[in-house]
mmCIF file of C-alpha atoms and ligand atoms in Angstrom:
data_model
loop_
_atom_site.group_PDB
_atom_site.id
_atom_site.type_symbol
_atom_site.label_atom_id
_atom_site.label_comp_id
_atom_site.label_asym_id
_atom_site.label_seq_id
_atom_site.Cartn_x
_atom_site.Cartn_y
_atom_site.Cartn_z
ATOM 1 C CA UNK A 17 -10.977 0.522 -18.986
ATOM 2 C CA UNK A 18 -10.038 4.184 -19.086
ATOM 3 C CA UNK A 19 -13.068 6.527 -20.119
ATOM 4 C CA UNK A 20 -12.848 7.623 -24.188
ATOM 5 C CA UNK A 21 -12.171 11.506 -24.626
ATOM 6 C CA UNK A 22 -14.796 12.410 -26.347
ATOM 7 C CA UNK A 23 -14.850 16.126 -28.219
ATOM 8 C CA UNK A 24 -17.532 18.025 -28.234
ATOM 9 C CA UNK A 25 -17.846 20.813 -31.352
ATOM 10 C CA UNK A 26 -18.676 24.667 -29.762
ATOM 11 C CA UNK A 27 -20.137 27.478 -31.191
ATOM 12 C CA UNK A 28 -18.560 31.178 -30.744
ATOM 13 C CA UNK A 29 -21.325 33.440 -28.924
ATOM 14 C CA UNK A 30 -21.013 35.932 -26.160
ATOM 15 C CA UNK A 31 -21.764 35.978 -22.525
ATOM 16 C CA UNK A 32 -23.744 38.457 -20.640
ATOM 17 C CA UNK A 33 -20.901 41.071 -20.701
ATOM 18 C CA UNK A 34 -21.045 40.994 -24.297
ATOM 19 C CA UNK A 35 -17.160 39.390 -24.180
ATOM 20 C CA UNK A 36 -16.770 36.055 -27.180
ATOM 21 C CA UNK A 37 -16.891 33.016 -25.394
ATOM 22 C CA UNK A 38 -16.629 29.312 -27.004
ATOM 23 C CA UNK A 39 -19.487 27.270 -25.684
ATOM 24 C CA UNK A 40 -21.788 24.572 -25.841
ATOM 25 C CA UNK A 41 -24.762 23.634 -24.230
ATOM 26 C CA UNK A 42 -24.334 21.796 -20.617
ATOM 27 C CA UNK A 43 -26.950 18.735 -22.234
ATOM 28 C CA UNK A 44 -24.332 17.281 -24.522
ATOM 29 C CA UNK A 45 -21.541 17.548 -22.002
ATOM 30 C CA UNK A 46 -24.230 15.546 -20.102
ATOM 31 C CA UNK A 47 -25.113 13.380 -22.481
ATOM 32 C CA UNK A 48 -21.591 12.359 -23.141
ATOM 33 C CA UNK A 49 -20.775 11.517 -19.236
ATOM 34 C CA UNK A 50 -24.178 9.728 -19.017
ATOM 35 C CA UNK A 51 -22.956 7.734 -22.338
ATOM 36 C CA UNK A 52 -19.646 7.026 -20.216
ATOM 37 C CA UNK A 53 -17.699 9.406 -22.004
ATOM 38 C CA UNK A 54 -15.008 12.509 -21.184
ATOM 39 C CA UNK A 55 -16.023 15.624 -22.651
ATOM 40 C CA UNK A 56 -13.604 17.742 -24.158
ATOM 41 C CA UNK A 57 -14.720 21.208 -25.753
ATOM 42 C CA UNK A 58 -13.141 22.088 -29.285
ATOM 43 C CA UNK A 59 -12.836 25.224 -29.959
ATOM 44 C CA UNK A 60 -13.843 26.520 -33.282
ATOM 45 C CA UNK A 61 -11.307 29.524 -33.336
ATOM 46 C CA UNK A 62 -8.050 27.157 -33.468
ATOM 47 C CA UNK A 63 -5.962 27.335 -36.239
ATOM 48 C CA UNK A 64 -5.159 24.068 -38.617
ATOM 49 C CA UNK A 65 -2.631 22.105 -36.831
ATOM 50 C CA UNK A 66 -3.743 22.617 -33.570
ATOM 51 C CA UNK A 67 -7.020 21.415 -34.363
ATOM 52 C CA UNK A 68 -5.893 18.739 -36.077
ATOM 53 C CA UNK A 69 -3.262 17.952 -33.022
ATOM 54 C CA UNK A 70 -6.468 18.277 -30.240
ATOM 55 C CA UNK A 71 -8.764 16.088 -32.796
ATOM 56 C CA UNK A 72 -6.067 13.030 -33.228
ATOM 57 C CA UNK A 73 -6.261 12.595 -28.949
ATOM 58 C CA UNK A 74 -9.861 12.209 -29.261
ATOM 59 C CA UNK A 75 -11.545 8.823 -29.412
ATOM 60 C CA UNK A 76 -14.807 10.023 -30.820
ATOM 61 C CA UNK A 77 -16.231 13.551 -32.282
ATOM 62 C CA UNK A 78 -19.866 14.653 -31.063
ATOM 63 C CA UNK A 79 -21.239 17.004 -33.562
ATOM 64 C CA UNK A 80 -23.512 19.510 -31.732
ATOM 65 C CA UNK A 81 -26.260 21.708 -33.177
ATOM 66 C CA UNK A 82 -26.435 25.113 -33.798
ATOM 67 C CA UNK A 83 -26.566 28.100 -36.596
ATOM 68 C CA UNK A 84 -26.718 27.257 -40.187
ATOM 69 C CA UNK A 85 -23.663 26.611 -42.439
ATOM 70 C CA UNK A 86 -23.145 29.013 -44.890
ATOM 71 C CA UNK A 87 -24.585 28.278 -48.411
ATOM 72 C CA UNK A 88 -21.941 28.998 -50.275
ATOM 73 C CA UNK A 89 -20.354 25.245 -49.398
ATOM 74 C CA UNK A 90 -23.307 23.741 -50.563
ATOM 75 C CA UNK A 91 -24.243 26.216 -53.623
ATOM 76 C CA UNK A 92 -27.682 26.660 -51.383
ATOM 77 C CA UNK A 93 -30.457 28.710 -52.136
ATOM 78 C CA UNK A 94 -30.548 32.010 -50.374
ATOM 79 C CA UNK A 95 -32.855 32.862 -47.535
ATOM 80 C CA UNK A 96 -33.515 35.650 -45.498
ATOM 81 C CA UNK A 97 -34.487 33.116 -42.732
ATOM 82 C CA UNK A 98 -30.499 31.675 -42.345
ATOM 83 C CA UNK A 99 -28.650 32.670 -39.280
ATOM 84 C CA UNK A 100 -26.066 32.594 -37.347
ATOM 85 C CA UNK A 101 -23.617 31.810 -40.334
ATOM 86 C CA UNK A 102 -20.399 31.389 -38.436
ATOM 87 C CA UNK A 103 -17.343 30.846 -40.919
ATOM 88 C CA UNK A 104 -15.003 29.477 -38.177
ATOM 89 C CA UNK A 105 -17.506 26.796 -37.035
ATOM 90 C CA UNK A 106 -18.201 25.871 -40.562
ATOM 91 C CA UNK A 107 -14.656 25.172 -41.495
ATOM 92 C CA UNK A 108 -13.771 23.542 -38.121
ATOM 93 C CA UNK A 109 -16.631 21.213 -38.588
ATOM 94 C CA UNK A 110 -16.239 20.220 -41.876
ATOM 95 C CA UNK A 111 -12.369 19.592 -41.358
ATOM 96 C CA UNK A 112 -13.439 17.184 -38.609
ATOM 97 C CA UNK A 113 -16.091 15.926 -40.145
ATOM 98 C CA UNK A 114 -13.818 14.905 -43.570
ATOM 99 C CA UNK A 115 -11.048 13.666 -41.326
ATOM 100 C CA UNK A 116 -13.134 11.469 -38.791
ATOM 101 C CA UNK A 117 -14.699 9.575 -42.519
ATOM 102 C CA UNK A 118 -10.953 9.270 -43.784
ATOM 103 C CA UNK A 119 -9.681 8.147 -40.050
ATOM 104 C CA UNK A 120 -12.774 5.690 -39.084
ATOM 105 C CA UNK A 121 -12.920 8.080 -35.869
ATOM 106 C CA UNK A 122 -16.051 7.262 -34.190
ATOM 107 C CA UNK A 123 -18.721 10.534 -34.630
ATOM 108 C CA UNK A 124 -22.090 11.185 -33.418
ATOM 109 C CA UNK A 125 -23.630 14.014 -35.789
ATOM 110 C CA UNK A 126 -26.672 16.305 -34.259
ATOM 111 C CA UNK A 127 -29.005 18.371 -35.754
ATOM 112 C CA UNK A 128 -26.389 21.011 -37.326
ATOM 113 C CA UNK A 129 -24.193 18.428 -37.154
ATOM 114 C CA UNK A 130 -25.989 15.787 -39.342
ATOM 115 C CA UNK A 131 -26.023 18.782 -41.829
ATOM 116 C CA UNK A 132 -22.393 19.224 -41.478
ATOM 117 C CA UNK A 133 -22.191 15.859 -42.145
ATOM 118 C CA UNK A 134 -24.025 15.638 -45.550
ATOM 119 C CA UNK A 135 -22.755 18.939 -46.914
ATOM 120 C CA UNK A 136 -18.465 17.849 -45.428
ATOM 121 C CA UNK A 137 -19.569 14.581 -48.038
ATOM 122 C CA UNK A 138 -21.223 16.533 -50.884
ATOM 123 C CA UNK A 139 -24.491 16.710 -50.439
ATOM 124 C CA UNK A 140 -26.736 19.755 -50.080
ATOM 125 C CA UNK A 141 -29.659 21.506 -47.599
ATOM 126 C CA UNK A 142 -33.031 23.190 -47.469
ATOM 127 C CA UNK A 143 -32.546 26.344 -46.298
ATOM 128 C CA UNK A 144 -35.405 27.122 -45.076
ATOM 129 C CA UNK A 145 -38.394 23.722 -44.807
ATOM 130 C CA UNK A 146 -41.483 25.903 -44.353
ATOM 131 C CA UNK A 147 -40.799 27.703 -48.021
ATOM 132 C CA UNK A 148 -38.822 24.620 -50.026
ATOM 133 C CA UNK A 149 -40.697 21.225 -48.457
ATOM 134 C CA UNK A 150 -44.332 21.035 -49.471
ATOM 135 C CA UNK A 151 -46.684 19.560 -47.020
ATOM 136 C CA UNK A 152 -43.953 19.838 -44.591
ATOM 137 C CA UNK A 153 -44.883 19.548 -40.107
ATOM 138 C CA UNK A 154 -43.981 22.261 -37.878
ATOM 139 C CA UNK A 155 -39.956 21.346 -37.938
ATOM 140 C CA UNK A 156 -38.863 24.905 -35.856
ATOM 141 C CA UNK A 157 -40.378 24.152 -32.571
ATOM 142 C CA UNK A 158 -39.749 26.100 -29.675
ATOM 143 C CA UNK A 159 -39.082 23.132 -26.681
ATOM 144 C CA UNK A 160 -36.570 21.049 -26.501
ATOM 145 C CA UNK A 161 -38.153 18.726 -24.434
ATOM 146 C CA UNK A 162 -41.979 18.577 -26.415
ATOM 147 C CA UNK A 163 -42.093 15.532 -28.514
ATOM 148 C CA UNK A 164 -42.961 16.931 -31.960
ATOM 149 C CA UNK A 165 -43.267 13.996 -34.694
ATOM 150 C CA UNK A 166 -42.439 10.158 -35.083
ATOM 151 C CA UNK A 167 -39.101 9.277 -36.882
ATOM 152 C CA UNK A 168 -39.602 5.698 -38.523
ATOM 153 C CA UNK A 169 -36.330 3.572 -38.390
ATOM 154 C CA UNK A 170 -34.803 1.811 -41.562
ATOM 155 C CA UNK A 171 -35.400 -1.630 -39.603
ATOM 156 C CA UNK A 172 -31.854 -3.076 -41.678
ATOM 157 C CA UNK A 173 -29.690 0.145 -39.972
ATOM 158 C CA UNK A 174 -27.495 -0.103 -38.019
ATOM 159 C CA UNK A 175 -29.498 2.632 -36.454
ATOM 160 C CA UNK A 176 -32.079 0.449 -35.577
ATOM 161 C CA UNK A 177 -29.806 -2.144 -34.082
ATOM 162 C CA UNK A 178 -28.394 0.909 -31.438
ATOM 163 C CA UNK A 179 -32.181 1.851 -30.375
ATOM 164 C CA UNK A 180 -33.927 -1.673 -30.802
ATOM 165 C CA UNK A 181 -36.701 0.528 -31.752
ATOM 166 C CA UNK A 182 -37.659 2.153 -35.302
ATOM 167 C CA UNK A 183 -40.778 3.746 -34.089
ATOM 168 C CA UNK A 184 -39.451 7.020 -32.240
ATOM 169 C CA UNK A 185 -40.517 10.209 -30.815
ATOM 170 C CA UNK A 186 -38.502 13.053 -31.318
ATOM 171 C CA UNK A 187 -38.484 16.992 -30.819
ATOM 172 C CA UNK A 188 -37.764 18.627 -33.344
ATOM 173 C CA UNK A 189 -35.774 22.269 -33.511
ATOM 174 C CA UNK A 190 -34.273 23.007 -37.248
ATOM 175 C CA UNK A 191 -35.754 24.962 -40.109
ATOM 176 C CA UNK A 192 -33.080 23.433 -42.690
ATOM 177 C CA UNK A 193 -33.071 19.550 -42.999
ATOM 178 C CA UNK A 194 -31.470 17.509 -45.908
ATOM 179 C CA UNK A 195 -32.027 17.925 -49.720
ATOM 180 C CA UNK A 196 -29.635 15.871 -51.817
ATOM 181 C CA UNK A 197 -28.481 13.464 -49.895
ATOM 182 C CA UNK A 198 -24.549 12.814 -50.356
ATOM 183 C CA UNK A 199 -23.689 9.529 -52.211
ATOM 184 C CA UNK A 200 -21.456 7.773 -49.224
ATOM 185 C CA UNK A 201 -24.453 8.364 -46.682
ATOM 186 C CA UNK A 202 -27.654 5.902 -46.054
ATOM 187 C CA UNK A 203 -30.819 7.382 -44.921
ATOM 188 C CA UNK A 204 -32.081 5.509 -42.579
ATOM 189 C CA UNK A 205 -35.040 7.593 -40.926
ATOM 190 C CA UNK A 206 -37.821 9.943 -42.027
ATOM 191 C CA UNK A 207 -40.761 12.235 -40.191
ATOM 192 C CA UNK A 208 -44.324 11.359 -41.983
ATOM 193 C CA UNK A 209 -44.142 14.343 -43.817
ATOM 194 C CA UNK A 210 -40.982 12.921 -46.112
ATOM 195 C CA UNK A 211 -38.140 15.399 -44.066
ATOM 196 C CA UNK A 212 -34.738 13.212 -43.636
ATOM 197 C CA UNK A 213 -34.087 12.715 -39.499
ATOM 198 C CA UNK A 214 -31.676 10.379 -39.607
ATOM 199 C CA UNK A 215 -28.521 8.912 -41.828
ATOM 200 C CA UNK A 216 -25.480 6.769 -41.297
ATOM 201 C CA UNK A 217 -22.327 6.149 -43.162
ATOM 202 C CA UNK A 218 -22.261 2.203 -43.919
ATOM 203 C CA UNK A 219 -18.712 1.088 -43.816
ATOM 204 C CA UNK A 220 -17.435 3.386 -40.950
ATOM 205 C CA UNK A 221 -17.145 2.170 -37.200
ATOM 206 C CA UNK A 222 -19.558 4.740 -36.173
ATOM 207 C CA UNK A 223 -20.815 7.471 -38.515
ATOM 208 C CA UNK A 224 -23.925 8.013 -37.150
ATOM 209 C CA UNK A 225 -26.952 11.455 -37.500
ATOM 210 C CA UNK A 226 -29.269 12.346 -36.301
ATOM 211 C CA UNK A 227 -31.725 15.777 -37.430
ATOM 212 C CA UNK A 228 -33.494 15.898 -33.774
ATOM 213 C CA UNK A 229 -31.835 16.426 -30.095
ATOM 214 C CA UNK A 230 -31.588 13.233 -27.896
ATOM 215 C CA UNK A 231 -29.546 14.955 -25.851
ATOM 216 C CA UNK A 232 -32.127 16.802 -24.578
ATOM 217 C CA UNK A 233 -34.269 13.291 -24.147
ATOM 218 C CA UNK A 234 -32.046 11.100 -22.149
ATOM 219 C CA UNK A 235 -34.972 10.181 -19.792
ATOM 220 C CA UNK A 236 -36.022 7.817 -22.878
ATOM 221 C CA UNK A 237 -33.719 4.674 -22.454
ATOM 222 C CA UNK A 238 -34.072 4.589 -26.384
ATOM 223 C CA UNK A 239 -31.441 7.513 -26.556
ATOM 224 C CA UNK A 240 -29.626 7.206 -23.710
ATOM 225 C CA UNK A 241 -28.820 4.049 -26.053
ATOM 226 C CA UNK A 242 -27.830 5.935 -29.229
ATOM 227 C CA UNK A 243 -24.825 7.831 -26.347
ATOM 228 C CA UNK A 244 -24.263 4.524 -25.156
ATOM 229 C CA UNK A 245 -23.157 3.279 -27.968
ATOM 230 C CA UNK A 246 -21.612 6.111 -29.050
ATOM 231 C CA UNK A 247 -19.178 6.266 -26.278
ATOM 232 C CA UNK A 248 -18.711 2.400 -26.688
ATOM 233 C CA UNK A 249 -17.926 2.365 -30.211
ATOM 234 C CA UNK A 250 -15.085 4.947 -28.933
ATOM 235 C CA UNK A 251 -13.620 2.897 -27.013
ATOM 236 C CA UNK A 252 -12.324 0.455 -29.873
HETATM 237 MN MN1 MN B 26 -37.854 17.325 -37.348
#
């Protein structure tokens, strides 16, 4: 069988030269070929029907992380700690997000993307942990590769039937996590200190998020897995 086309959401930054680029980093393109996908970049500075026109060739959306969404689709609470508000990306991503629900497109959802999911489906954000969670672990680590906490596993998900697992260790690189949790969407993992890592959307093919980066931990077999199946469930 033909590898899925799987798309990849991009941020807009700039390169050295100081010129716009659209980019993403080179882990999730990995993690997608390692998962036995085709990675496709979208880029957030299309307008309507051409996104939609790229988006209905693709077999699966990967949600990648990045800035914060702005609060204002969420009614958030203001904080001087939110950056990188980028109001292309945020209404790119929530278009796909809404459509892949409505379609039954397979979609993996990380970090900012497992925000984008709850907020695309109603539901709202801390916008900054450290100041709104009490009690709360060091979320805003530094490493992408340092495992920072232990996400335990719903052990009825769906989740937990992709990593065959529900004790895992995670890093951990967000200061916004989930607040009110939208109505269509199951939690399905927590760190010890309460913070929502991971939900799914029962019902849909593959509706899957995740608040931590496995893409930058595909030397555990346990989320090579969640790619895996990913780029399988695409495939249907
Ligand atoms: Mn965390």
């Amino acid at each position: 069988m033909t590898k899925p086309l799987i798309g990849i959401t991009t941020f807009n930054g700039k390169n050295d030269y100081g010129r716009m680029v659209s980019a993403v980093q080179h882990t999730y393109v990995q993690a997608v070929t390692l998962g036995g996908g085709i990675p496709i970049l979208i880029p957030a500075i299309l307008p309507a029907d051409d996104l939609n026109e790229l988006y209905s060739q693709l077999a699966g959306v990967l949600f990648s992380g990045g800035g914060d969404i702005s609060i204002k689709y969420f009614q958030g609470e203001d904080h001087p700690k939110i950056a990188d508000v980028d109001d292309f990306r945020d209404v790119t991503e929530l278009t796909l997000l809404k459509q892949s629900v409505e379609d039954g497109k397979p979609f993996l959802a990380i970090c900012r993307g497992v925000q984008v999911m709850n907020v695309a489906l109603g539901g709202t954000l801390y916008t900054h942990i450290p100041d709104q969670v009490n009690g709360a672990l060091h979320h805003d680590q530094d490493e992408f590769t340092t495992i920072a906490h232990p996400v335990n596993i719903d052990e009825t998900s769906r989740m937990a039937e992709i990593f065959g697992e529900t004790l895992l260790h995670v890093n951990s690189l967000h200061h916004q996590g989930l607040k009110d949790v939208a109505s269509d969407l199951k939690v399905v993992g927590h760190a010890p200190d309460g913070v929502i890592e991971a939900v799914e959307l029962p019902g849909h093919p593959y509706g899957i998020g995740v608040q931590w980066h496995p893409e930058w931990l595909t030397n555990q077999p346990v989320m090579l897995r969640l790619f895996k199946s990913f780029v399988d469930a695409s495939k249907k």
